[in-house]
C-alpha atoms as a PDB file:
ATOM      1  CA  UNK A   1       0.091   0.038  -0.033  1.00  0.00           C
ATOM      2  CA  UNK A   2       2.910   2.298  -0.634  1.00  0.00           C
ATOM      3  CA  UNK A   3       0.854   4.233  -3.426  1.00  0.00           C
ATOM      4  CA  UNK A   4      -1.862   5.192  -0.794  1.00  0.00           C
ATOM      5  CA  UNK A   5       0.679   6.523   1.565  1.00  0.00           C
ATOM      6  CA  UNK A   6       1.675   9.112  -1.069  1.00  0.00           C
ATOM      7  CA  UNK A   7      -1.708  10.350  -2.017  1.00  0.00           C
ATOM      8  CA  UNK A   8      -2.449  13.984  -0.668  1.00  0.00           C
ATOM      9  CA  UNK A   9      -5.528  13.906   1.693  1.00  0.00           C
ATOM     10  CA  UNK A  10      -6.958  17.037   0.106  1.00  0.00           C
ATOM     11  CA  UNK A  11      -6.559  15.569  -3.444  1.00  0.00           C
ATOM     12  CA  UNK A  12      -8.315  12.398  -2.348  1.00  0.00           C
ATOM     13  CA  UNK A  13     -11.121  14.396  -0.636  1.00  0.00           C
ATOM     14  CA  UNK A  14     -11.659  16.666  -3.818  1.00  0.00           C
ATOM     15  CA  UNK A  15     -11.685  13.492  -6.145  1.00  0.00           C
ATOM     16  CA  UNK A  16     -14.182  11.923  -3.945  1.00  0.00           C
ATOM     17  CA  UNK A  17     -16.340  15.054  -3.748  1.00  0.00           C
ATOM     18  CA  UNK A  18     -16.388  15.514  -7.596  1.00  0.00           C
ATOM     19  CA  UNK A  19     -16.819  11.717  -8.037  1.00  0.00           C
ATOM     20  CA  UNK A  20     -19.869  11.967  -5.827  1.00  0.00           C
ATOM     21  CA  UNK A  21     -21.338  14.903  -7.662  1.00  0.00           C
ATOM     22  CA  UNK A  22     -20.873  13.308 -10.898  1.00  0.00           C
ATOM     23  CA  UNK A  23     -22.842  10.279  -9.722  1.00  0.00           C
ATOM     24  CA  UNK A  24     -25.487  12.522  -8.457  1.00  0.00           C
ATOM     25  CA  UNK A  25     -25.644  14.062 -11.908  1.00  0.00           C
ATOM     26  CA  UNK A  26     -25.650  10.743 -13.480  1.00  0.00           C
ATOM     27  CA  UNK A  27     -28.627   9.767 -11.448  1.00  0.00           C
ATOM     28  CA  UNK A  28     -30.505  12.716 -12.886  1.00  0.00           C
ATOM     29  CA  UNK A  29     -30.329  15.355 -10.208  1.00  0.00           C
ATOM     30  CA  UNK A  30     -29.530  18.990 -10.888  1.00  0.00           C
ATOM     31  CA  UNK A  31     -25.734  19.730 -10.025  1.00  0.00           C
ATOM     32  CA  UNK A  32     -23.623  22.949 -10.626  1.00  0.00           C
ATOM     33  CA  UNK A  33     -21.535  22.105 -13.719  1.00  0.00           C
ATOM     34  CA  UNK A  34     -19.195  24.937 -13.062  1.00  0.00           C
ATOM     35  CA  UNK A  35     -18.156  23.646  -9.626  1.00  0.00           C
ATOM     36  CA  UNK A  36     -17.837  20.083 -10.853  1.00  0.00           C
ATOM     37  CA  UNK A  37     -15.863  21.039 -13.904  1.00  0.00           C
ATOM     38  CA  UNK A  38     -13.429  23.246 -11.812  1.00  0.00           C
ATOM     39  CA  UNK A  39     -12.869  20.398  -9.279  1.00  0.00           C
ATOM     40  CA  UNK A  40     -12.490  17.762 -12.051  1.00  0.00           C
ATOM     41  CA  UNK A  41      -9.972  20.164 -14.017  1.00  0.00           C
ATOM     42  CA  UNK A  42      -7.938  20.504 -10.701  1.00  0.00           C
ATOM     43  CA  UNK A  43      -7.718  16.780 -10.498  1.00  0.00           C
ATOM     44  CA  UNK A  44      -6.550  16.417 -13.926  1.00  0.00           C
ATOM     45  CA  UNK A  45      -3.842  19.079 -13.545  1.00  0.00           C
ATOM     46  CA  UNK A  46      -2.761  17.540 -10.209  1.00  0.00           C
ATOM     47  CA  UNK A  47      -2.326  14.114 -11.558  1.00  0.00           C
ATOM     48  CA  UNK A  48      -0.316  15.536 -14.667  1.00  0.00           C
ATOM     49  CA  UNK A  49       2.052  17.339 -12.211  1.00  0.00           C
ATOM     50  CA  UNK A  50       2.353  14.386  -9.934  1.00  0.00           C
ATOM     51  CA  UNK A  51       3.238  12.121 -12.971  1.00  0.00           C
ATOM     52  CA  UNK A  52       5.808  14.723 -14.396  1.00  0.00           C
ATOM     53  CA  UNK A  53       7.591  14.415 -11.031  1.00  0.00           C
ATOM     54  CA  UNK A  54       8.263  10.780 -12.008  1.00  0.00           C
ATOM     55  CA  UNK A  55       9.979  11.560 -15.204  1.00  0.00           C
ATOM     56  CA  UNK A  56      13.745  12.105 -15.346  1.00  0.00           C
ATOM     57  CA  UNK A  57      13.532  14.840 -18.053  1.00  0.00           C
ATOM     58  CA  UNK A  58      11.062  16.665 -20.509  1.00  0.00           C
ATOM     59  CA  UNK A  59       8.526  17.279 -17.614  1.00  0.00           C
ATOM     60  CA  UNK A  60       7.536  20.490 -19.366  1.00  0.00           C
ATOM     61  CA  UNK A  61       6.700  18.884 -22.610  1.00  0.00           C
ATOM     62  CA  UNK A  62       4.852  16.248 -20.784  1.00  0.00           C
ATOM     63  CA  UNK A  63       2.668  18.833 -18.905  1.00  0.00           C
ATOM     64  CA  UNK A  64       2.086  20.760 -22.088  1.00  0.00           C
ATOM     65  CA  UNK A  65       0.849  17.559 -23.750  1.00  0.00           C
ATOM     66  CA  UNK A  66      -0.931  15.674 -20.921  1.00  0.00           C
ATOM     67  CA  UNK A  67      -2.998  18.622 -19.225  1.00  0.00           C
ATOM     68  CA  UNK A  68      -4.888  19.260 -22.391  1.00  0.00           C
ATOM     69  CA  UNK A  69      -5.619  15.783 -22.942  1.00  0.00           C
ATOM     70  CA  UNK A  70      -6.641  15.172 -19.412  1.00  0.00           C
ATOM     71  CA  UNK A  71      -8.838  18.200 -19.397  1.00  0.00           C
ATOM     72  CA  UNK A  72     -10.442  17.026 -22.632  1.00  0.00           C
ATOM     73  CA  UNK A  73     -10.932  13.763 -20.904  1.00  0.00           C
ATOM     74  CA  UNK A  74     -12.606  15.182 -17.868  1.00  0.00           C
ATOM     75  CA  UNK A  75     -14.857  17.406 -20.123  1.00  0.00           C
ATOM     76  CA  UNK A  76     -15.997  14.366 -21.896  1.00  0.00           C
ATOM     77  CA  UNK A  77     -16.614  12.572 -18.523  1.00  0.00           C
ATOM     78  CA  UNK A  78     -18.697  15.626 -17.467  1.00  0.00           C
ATOM     79  CA  UNK A  79     -20.870  15.185 -20.455  1.00  0.00           C
ATOM     80  CA  UNK A  80     -21.079  11.418 -20.046  1.00  0.00           C
ATOM     81  CA  UNK A  81     -19.449  10.983 -23.488  1.00  0.00           C
ATOM     82  CA  UNK A  82     -17.846   7.535 -23.011  1.00  0.00           C
ATOM     83  CA  UNK A  83     -16.186   7.323 -26.399  1.00  0.00           C
ATOM     84  CA  UNK A  84     -14.357  10.431 -26.214  1.00  0.00           C
ATOM     85  CA  UNK A  85     -13.451   9.831 -22.498  1.00  0.00           C
ATOM     86  CA  UNK A  86     -12.069   6.463 -23.480  1.00  0.00           C
ATOM     87  CA  UNK A  87     -10.276   7.934 -26.217  1.00  0.00           C
ATOM     88  CA  UNK A  88      -8.748  10.762 -23.919  1.00  0.00           C
ATOM     89  CA  UNK A  89      -7.736   7.939 -21.302  1.00  0.00           C
ATOM     90  CA  UNK A  90      -5.983   5.821 -23.922  1.00  0.00           C
ATOM     91  CA  UNK A  91      -4.285   9.023 -25.254  1.00  0.00           C
ATOM     92  CA  UNK A  92      -3.096  10.021 -21.925  1.00  0.00           C
ATOM     93  CA  UNK A  93      -1.802   6.431 -21.040  1.00  0.00           C
ATOM     94  CA  UNK A  94      -0.200   6.123 -24.497  1.00  0.00           C
ATOM     95  CA  UNK A  95       1.651   9.639 -23.874  1.00  0.00           C
ATOM     96  CA  UNK A  96       2.762   8.530 -20.270  1.00  0.00           C
ATOM     97  CA  UNK A  97       4.155   5.426 -21.567  1.00  0.00           C
ATOM     98  CA  UNK A  98       6.122   7.294 -24.460  1.00  0.00           C
ATOM     99  CA  UNK A  99       7.428   9.819 -22.049  1.00  0.00           C
ATOM    100  CA  UNK A 100       8.357   7.208 -19.345  1.00  0.00           C
ATOM    101  CA  UNK A 101      10.353   5.120 -21.802  1.00  0.00           C
ATOM    102  CA  UNK A 102      11.573   7.770 -24.071  1.00  0.00           C
ATOM    103  CA  UNK A 103      15.368   7.681 -24.670  1.00  0.00           C
ATOM    104  CA  UNK A 104      16.693  11.109 -23.955  1.00  0.00           C
ATOM    105  CA  UNK A 105      19.978  12.546 -25.593  1.00  0.00           C
ATOM    106  CA  UNK A 106      23.230  11.196 -24.533  1.00  0.00           C
ATOM    107  CA  UNK A 107      23.715  13.684 -21.585  1.00  0.00           C
ATOM    108  CA  UNK A 108      20.186  13.436 -20.462  1.00  0.00           C
ATOM    109  CA  UNK A 109      19.877  17.108 -19.586  1.00  0.00           C
ATOM    110  CA  UNK A 110      17.273  19.322 -20.713  1.00  0.00           C
ATOM    111  CA  UNK A 111      17.973  22.303 -22.997  1.00  0.00           C
ATOM    112  CA  UNK A 112      18.163  25.868 -21.819  1.00  0.00           C
ATOM    113  CA  UNK A 113      14.810  26.978 -23.028  1.00  0.00           C
ATOM    114  CA  UNK A 114      13.125  24.185 -21.172  1.00  0.00           C
ATOM    115  CA  UNK A 115      15.000  25.218 -18.092  1.00  0.00           C
ATOM    116  CA  UNK A 116      13.856  28.846 -18.442  1.00  0.00           C
ATOM    117  CA  UNK A 117      10.260  27.739 -18.845  1.00  0.00           C
ATOM    118  CA  UNK A 118      10.557  25.377 -15.832  1.00  0.00           C
ATOM    119  CA  UNK A 119      11.839  28.461 -13.782  1.00  0.00           C
ATOM    120  CA  UNK A 120       9.077  30.601 -14.833  1.00  0.00           C
ATOM    121  CA  UNK A 121       6.415  28.080 -13.897  1.00  0.00           C
ATOM    122  CA  UNK A 122       8.159  27.502 -10.432  1.00  0.00           C
ATOM    123  CA  UNK A 123       7.639  31.282  -9.845  1.00  0.00           C
ATOM    124  CA  UNK A 124       4.148  31.310 -11.270  1.00  0.00           C
ATOM    125  CA  UNK A 125       2.460  28.514  -9.132  1.00  0.00           C
END
């Protein structure tokens, strides 16, 4: 259960909250879609950032590709469009697999422009 120890309690609570709201919406009750979308988007970005920490390099490129895919997946899930949701999940997993198994250049270091973008994002968030 090593994975469960690393899950942030706040993230788990937010995920449980939007899963509950999504279930209530699926049952036909009226739910505030803006609140639901905000919570789902936060989880999508949080998962992408957490997975970026597991990569050795190219984390900025991963975030720039993975976050839009995950947000599109959450949008499809919000609208119960199962085909697009499955497509987004498969795209996300394929992208993760490609980045996780990608062979980096001989030095394994990021280029200067990527480091500049990383520093700007650290100061941003």
